[in-house]
Amino acid sequence: MAAVDQVHGMRRFISLIVFCAALTGCAGTPFSWESARKVKLGMTTKQVVEIMGQPTSATWRDNDTQVYVWVDSNAFTGVKSFSVHFTNRKATSVPPIPDGY
């Protein structure tokens, strides 16, 4: 009986570890390259956020340039990032997304 309890206890422990690993395996703001391709120069910060979701970070580079960065980290698919520069709340720098992505 004690051996059966140990096996059940071990299974629960392993299940808990797998569950926690799955939760910590994802971070950032999930986004798709398809969505990122929709972002165009001249779009407002609001329009870009509607397409991409809230950025992982938003920082000021100069007095008038803000950089929004989206990072999607997943234990199964790896890490991808996308950034847009805004001046006066309009996109002024949008990286091209290759077709293979």
Tab-separated table of N, CA and C in Angstrom:
chain	number	residue	atom	x	y	z
A	1	MET	N	0.822	-1.202	0.000
A	1	MET	CA	0.000	0.000	0.000
A	1	MET	C	0.861	1.258	0.000
A	2	ALA	N	1.937	1.257	0.787
A	2	ALA	CA	2.809	2.419	0.870
A	2	ALA	C	3.493	2.679	-0.476
A	3	ALA	N	3.854	1.614	-1.180
A	3	ALA	CA	4.502	1.767	-2.493
A	3	ALA	C	3.539	2.400	-3.493
A	4	VAL	N	2.254	2.014	-3.439
A	4	VAL	CA	1.248	2.589	-4.331
A	4	VAL	C	1.081	4.080	-4.029
A	5	ASP	N	1.054	4.448	-2.758
A	5	ASP	CA	0.943	5.863	-2.373
A	5	ASP	C	2.140	6.659	-2.871
A	6	GLN	N	3.333	6.065	-2.812
A	6	GLN	CA	4.535	6.742	-3.285
A	6	GLN	C	4.462	6.972	-4.799
A	7	VAL	N	3.972	5.983	-5.538
A	7	VAL	CA	3.839	6.116	-6.993
A	7	VAL	C	2.855	7.228	-7.327
A	8	HIS	N	1.699	7.251	-6.647
A	8	HIS	CA	0.715	8.309	-6.896
A	8	HIS	C	1.273	9.680	-6.523
A	9	GLY	N	1.982	9.744	-5.437
A	9	GLY	CA	2.600	11.000	-5.012
A	9	GLY	C	3.625	11.482	-6.028
A	10	MET	N	4.416	10.559	-6.537
A	10	MET	CA	5.438	10.900	-7.534
A	10	MET	C	4.777	11.373	-8.830
A	11	ARG	N	3.703	10.729	-9.238
A	11	ARG	CA	2.989	11.146	-10.453
A	11	ARG	C	2.444	12.562	-10.295
A	12	ARG	N	1.869	12.836	-9.127
A	12	ARG	CA	1.356	14.201	-8.889
A	12	ARG	C	2.474	15.224	-8.923
A	13	PHE	N	3.606	14.871	-8.321
A	13	PHE	CA	4.756	15.774	-8.296
A	13	PHE	C	5.262	16.047	-9.711
A	14	ILE	N	5.387	15.016	-10.519
A	14	ILE	CA	5.854	15.180	-11.903
A	14	ILE	C	4.845	15.995	-12.707
A	15	SER	N	3.560	15.728	-12.499
A	15	SER	CA	2.523	16.501	-13.193
A	15	SER	C	2.612	17.972	-12.838
A	16	LEU	N	2.864	18.267	-11.566
A	16	LEU	CA	3.002	19.655	-11.125
A	16	LEU	C	4.212	20.320	-11.779
A	17	ILE	N	5.317	19.623	-11.867
A	17	ILE	CA	6.530	20.167	-12.504
A	17	ILE	C	6.269	20.453	-13.978
A	18	VAL	N	5.640	19.532	-14.683
A	18	VAL	CA	5.331	19.723	-16.109
A	18	VAL	C	4.399	20.919	-16.290
A	19	PHE	N	3.382	21.023	-15.441
A	19	PHE	CA	2.450	22.145	-15.511
A	19	PHE	C	3.168	23.471	-15.291
A	20	CYS	N	4.016	23.552	-14.286
A	20	CYS	CA	4.756	24.794	-14.004
A	20	CYS	C	5.714	25.133	-15.144
A	21	ALA	N	6.367	24.123	-15.704
A	21	ALA	CA	7.278	24.360	-16.829
A	21	ALA	C	6.524	24.911	-18.029
A	22	ALA	N	5.325	24.393	-18.259
A	22	ALA	CA	4.514	24.888	-19.376
A	22	ALA	C	4.112	26.338	-19.152
A	23	LEU	N	3.786	26.697	-17.927
A	23	LEU	CA	3.405	28.082	-17.638
A	23	LEU	C	4.570	29.041	-17.793
A	24	THR	N	5.743	28.649	-17.346
A	24	THR	CA	6.898	29.532	-17.429
A	24	THR	C	7.535	29.515	-18.803
A	25	GLY	N	7.126	28.592	-19.658
A	25	GLY	CA	7.694	28.497	-20.997
A	25	GLY	C	7.198	29.563	-21.941
A	26	CYS	N	6.205	30.353	-21.548
A	26	CYS	CA	5.643	31.386	-22.403
A	26	CYS	C	5.776	32.734	-21.705
A	27	ALA	N	6.214	33.731	-22.459
A	27	ALA	CA	6.362	35.061	-21.866
A	27	ALA	C	6.184	36.113	-22.948
A	28	GLY	N	5.943	37.324	-22.526
A	28	GLY	CA	5.811	38.429	-23.462
A	28	GLY	C	4.387	38.585	-23.961
A	29	THR	N	4.272	39.151	-25.144
A	29	THR	CA	2.983	39.395	-25.773
A	29	THR	C	2.883	38.542	-27.029
A	30	PRO	N	2.050	37.516	-27.017
A	30	PRO	CA	1.933	36.696	-28.224
A	30	PRO	C	1.458	37.528	-29.423
A	31	PHE	N	2.113	37.359	-30.559
A	31	PHE	CA	1.691	38.037	-31.790
A	31	PHE	C	2.051	37.153	-32.971
A	32	SER	N	1.448	37.435	-34.110
A	32	SER	CA	1.759	36.676	-35.323
A	32	SER	C	2.476	37.583	-36.316
A	33	TRP	N	3.284	36.970	-37.161
A	33	TRP	CA	3.951	37.747	-38.206
A	33	TRP	C	2.908	38.314	-39.168
A	34	GLU	N	1.824	37.613	-39.342
A	34	GLU	CA	0.735	38.103	-40.197
A	34	GLU	C	0.213	39.445	-39.678
A	35	SER	N	0.027	39.545	-38.377
A	35	SER	CA	-0.416	40.810	-37.772
A	35	SER	C	0.655	41.885	-37.941
A	36	ALA	N	1.909	41.518	-37.715
A	36	ALA	CA	3.004	42.494	-37.822
A	36	ALA	C	3.095	43.067	-39.236
A	37	ARG	N	2.785	42.257	-40.255
A	37	ARG	CA	2.821	42.743	-41.640
A	37	ARG	C	1.762	43.816	-41.904
A	38	LYS	N	0.733	43.882	-41.091
A	38	LYS	CA	-0.340	44.873	-41.263
A	38	LYS	C	0.059	46.260	-40.762
A	39	VAL	N	1.115	46.338	-39.969
A	39	VAL	CA	1.568	47.626	-39.425
A	39	VAL	C	2.284	48.406	-40.519
A	40	LYS	N	1.866	49.643	-40.735
A	40	LYS	CA	2.409	50.478	-41.808
A	40	LYS	C	2.890	51.817	-41.267
A	41	LEU	N	3.799	52.434	-42.002
A	41	LEU	CA	4.265	53.779	-41.654
A	41	LEU	C	3.075	54.737	-41.586
A	42	GLY	N	3.111	55.653	-40.636
A	42	GLY	CA	2.063	56.659	-40.506
A	42	GLY	C	0.910	56.250	-39.609
A	43	MET	N	0.833	54.953	-39.258
A	43	MET	CA	-0.228	54.517	-38.348
A	43	MET	C	-0.004	55.141	-36.972
A	44	THR	N	-1.090	55.360	-36.251
A	44	THR	CA	-0.986	55.903	-34.905
A	44	THR	C	-0.646	54.783	-33.918
A	45	THR	N	-0.206	55.176	-32.733
A	45	THR	CA	0.084	54.175	-31.703
A	45	THR	C	-1.172	53.356	-31.410
A	46	LYS	N	-2.317	54.005	-31.390
A	46	LYS	CA	-3.575	53.304	-31.108
A	46	LYS	C	-3.872	52.258	-32.182
A	47	GLN	N	-3.686	52.612	-33.458
A	47	GLN	CA	-3.941	51.670	-34.547
A	47	GLN	C	-3.016	50.456	-34.457
A	48	VAL	N	-1.747	50.713	-34.144
A	48	VAL	CA	-0.777	49.620	-34.057
A	48	VAL	C	-1.114	48.692	-32.890
A	49	VAL	N	-1.477	49.270	-31.751
A	49	VAL	CA	-1.839	48.455	-30.586
A	49	VAL	C	-3.111	47.649	-30.864
A	50	GLU	N	-4.028	48.189	-31.633
A	50	GLU	CA	-5.229	47.437	-32.001
A	50	GLU	C	-4.867	46.194	-32.813
A	51	ILE	N	-3.832	46.298	-33.634
A	51	ILE	CA	-3.391	45.172	-34.466
A	51	ILE	C	-2.538	44.192	-33.670
A	52	MET	N	-1.580	44.734	-32.905
A	52	MET	CA	-0.556	43.909	-32.258
A	52	MET	C	-0.854	43.530	-30.813
A	53	GLY	N	-1.744	44.255	-30.163
A	53	GLY	CA	-1.930	44.076	-28.725
A	53	GLY	C	-0.969	44.992	-27.979
A	54	GLN	N	-1.072	45.005	-26.665
A	54	GLN	CA	-0.199	45.859	-25.859
A	54	GLN	C	1.254	45.421	-26.023
A	55	PRO	N	2.185	46.371	-26.176
A	55	PRO	CA	3.594	46.001	-26.330
A	55	PRO	C	4.165	45.434	-25.038
A	56	THR	N	5.201	44.634	-25.187
A	56	THR	CA	5.914	44.117	-24.029
A	56	THR	C	6.606	45.258	-23.298
A	57	SER	N	7.131	46.228	-24.072
A	57	SER	CA	7.738	47.415	-23.467
A	57	SER	C	7.548	48.615	-24.382
A	58	ALA	N	7.537	49.779	-23.763
A	58	ALA	CA	7.444	51.041	-24.497
A	58	ALA	C	8.413	52.003	-23.833
A	59	THR	N	9.396	52.483	-24.599
A	59	THR	CA	10.414	53.367	-24.039
A	59	THR	C	10.607	54.584	-24.942
A	60	TRP	N	11.142	55.628	-24.346
A	60	TRP	CA	11.463	56.835	-25.104
A	60	TRP	C	12.922	56.761	-25.507
A	61	ARG	N	13.197	56.961	-26.775
A	61	ARG	CA	14.566	56.959	-27.272
A	61	ARG	C	15.129	58.381	-27.251
A	62	ASP	N	14.392	59.316	-27.751
A	62	ASP	CA	14.756	60.731	-27.728
A	62	ASP	C	13.579	61.460	-27.106
A	63	ASN	N	13.630	62.767	-27.131
A	63	ASN	CA	12.511	63.537	-26.589
A	63	ASN	C	11.217	63.296	-27.349
A	64	ASP	N	11.315	62.956	-28.632
A	64	ASP	CA	10.097	62.809	-29.426
A	64	ASP	C	9.922	61.440	-30.079
A	65	THR	N	10.790	60.482	-29.790
A	65	THR	CA	10.695	59.152	-30.395
A	65	THR	C	10.421	58.104	-29.321
A	66	GLN	N	9.327	57.401	-29.516
A	66	GLN	CA	8.967	56.320	-28.607
A	66	GLN	C	9.101	54.996	-29.358
A	67	VAL	N	9.603	53.971	-28.681
A	67	VAL	CA	9.794	52.660	-29.289
A	67	VAL	C	8.912	51.647	-28.558
A	68	TYR	N	8.037	51.001	-29.317
A	68	TYR	CA	7.211	49.915	-28.792
A	68	TYR	C	7.857	48.612	-29.239
A	69	VAL	N	7.978	47.668	-28.310
A	69	VAL	CA	8.587	46.375	-28.617
A	69	VAL	C	7.642	45.269	-28.176
A	70	TRP	N	7.430	44.321	-29.065
A	70	TRP	CA	6.654	43.123	-28.760
A	70	TRP	C	7.622	41.947	-28.769
A	71	VAL	N	7.607	41.156	-27.717
A	71	VAL	CA	8.452	39.965	-27.621
A	71	VAL	C	7.538	38.791	-27.295
A	72	ASP	N	7.639	37.754	-28.093
A	72	ASP	CA	6.847	36.543	-27.889
A	72	ASP	C	7.831	35.410	-27.662
A	73	SER	N	7.891	34.928	-26.434
A	73	SER	CA	8.811	33.854	-26.072
A	73	SER	C	8.004	32.621	-25.708
A	74	ASN	N	8.299	31.540	-26.401
A	74	ASN	CA	7.557	30.308	-26.184
A	74	ASN	C	8.545	29.149	-26.161
A	75	ALA	N	8.418	28.287	-25.184
A	75	ALA	CA	9.342	27.153	-25.043
A	75	ALA	C	9.303	26.224	-26.242
A	76	PHE	N	8.194	26.227	-26.972
A	76	PHE	CA	8.041	25.304	-28.088
A	76	PHE	C	8.433	25.919	-29.425
A	77	THR	N	8.199	27.224	-29.602
A	77	THR	CA	8.465	27.858	-30.902
A	77	THR	C	9.622	28.844	-30.874
A	78	GLY	N	10.208	29.109	-29.721
A	78	GLY	CA	11.344	30.016	-29.624
A	78	GLY	C	10.922	31.440	-29.319
A	79	VAL	N	11.802	32.387	-29.672
A	79	VAL	CA	11.582	33.801	-29.364
A	79	VAL	C	11.497	34.590	-30.656
A	80	LYS	N	10.531	35.507	-30.717
A	80	LYS	CA	10.461	36.438	-31.844
A	80	LYS	C	10.176	37.819	-31.268
A	81	SER	N	10.644	38.850	-31.968
A	81	SER	CA	10.399	40.218	-31.507
A	81	SER	C	10.104	41.122	-32.689
A	82	PHE	N	9.433	42.217	-32.383
A	82	PHE	CA	9.014	43.188	-33.400
A	82	PHE	C	8.992	44.553	-32.728
A	83	SER	N	9.547	45.560	-33.384
A	83	SER	CA	9.559	46.895	-32.780
A	83	SER	C	9.128	47.942	-33.797
A	84	VAL	N	8.481	48.981	-33.290
A	84	VAL	CA	8.019	50.098	-34.120
A	84	VAL	C	8.425	51.383	-33.426
A	85	HIS	N	8.985	52.312	-34.202
A	85	HIS	CA	9.351	53.630	-33.674
A	85	HIS	C	8.232	54.608	-34.027
A	86	PHE	N	7.892	55.446	-33.063
A	86	PHE	CA	6.852	56.453	-33.241
A	86	PHE	C	7.414	57.838	-32.960
A	87	THR	N	7.049	58.792	-33.793
A	87	THR	CA	7.337	60.201	-33.545
A	87	THR	C	5.998	60.923	-33.606
A	88	ASN	N	5.710	61.684	-32.550
A	88	ASN	CA	4.418	62.359	-32.446
A	88	ASN	C	3.257	61.380	-32.627
A	89	ARG	N	3.404	60.190	-32.033
A	89	ARG	CA	2.381	59.130	-32.030
A	89	ARG	C	2.079	58.542	-33.411
A	90	LYS	N	2.991	58.731	-34.374
A	90	LYS	CA	2.842	58.144	-35.710
A	90	LYS	C	4.039	57.222	-35.976
A	91	ALA	N	3.778	56.058	-36.573
A	91	ALA	CA	4.846	55.105	-36.870
A	91	ALA	C	5.794	55.692	-37.906
A	92	THR	N	7.076	55.756	-37.542
A	92	THR	CA	8.099	56.295	-38.437
A	92	THR	C	9.142	55.253	-38.841
A	93	SER	N	9.132	54.106	-38.194
A	93	SER	CA	10.046	53.032	-38.534
A	93	SER	C	9.360	51.690	-38.272
A	94	VAL	N	9.147	50.936	-39.345
A	94	VAL	CA	8.491	49.626	-39.251
A	94	VAL	C	9.373	48.644	-40.023
A	95	PRO	N	9.880	47.599	-39.365
A	95	PRO	CA	10.744	46.660	-40.081
A	95	PRO	C	9.958	45.790	-41.064
A	96	PRO	N	10.562	45.464	-42.187
A	96	PRO	CA	9.888	44.547	-43.123
A	96	PRO	C	9.903	43.125	-42.555
A	97	ILE	N	8.859	42.376	-42.812
A	97	ILE	CA	8.773	40.993	-42.350
A	97	ILE	C	8.915	40.096	-43.589
A	98	PRO	N	9.964	39.292	-43.649
A	98	PRO	CA	10.142	38.406	-44.797
A	98	PRO	C	8.971	37.435	-44.957
A	99	ASP	N	8.690	37.045	-46.186
A	99	ASP	CA	7.586	36.139	-46.471
A	99	ASP	C	7.732	34.791	-45.763
A	100	GLY	N	8.942	34.352	-45.519
A	100	GLY	CA	9.168	33.049	-44.895
A	100	GLY	C	8.809	33.001	-43.421
A	101	TYR	N	8.497	34.128	-42.841
A	101	TYR	CA	8.172	34.155	-41.407
A	101	TYR	C	6.703	33.986	-41.199
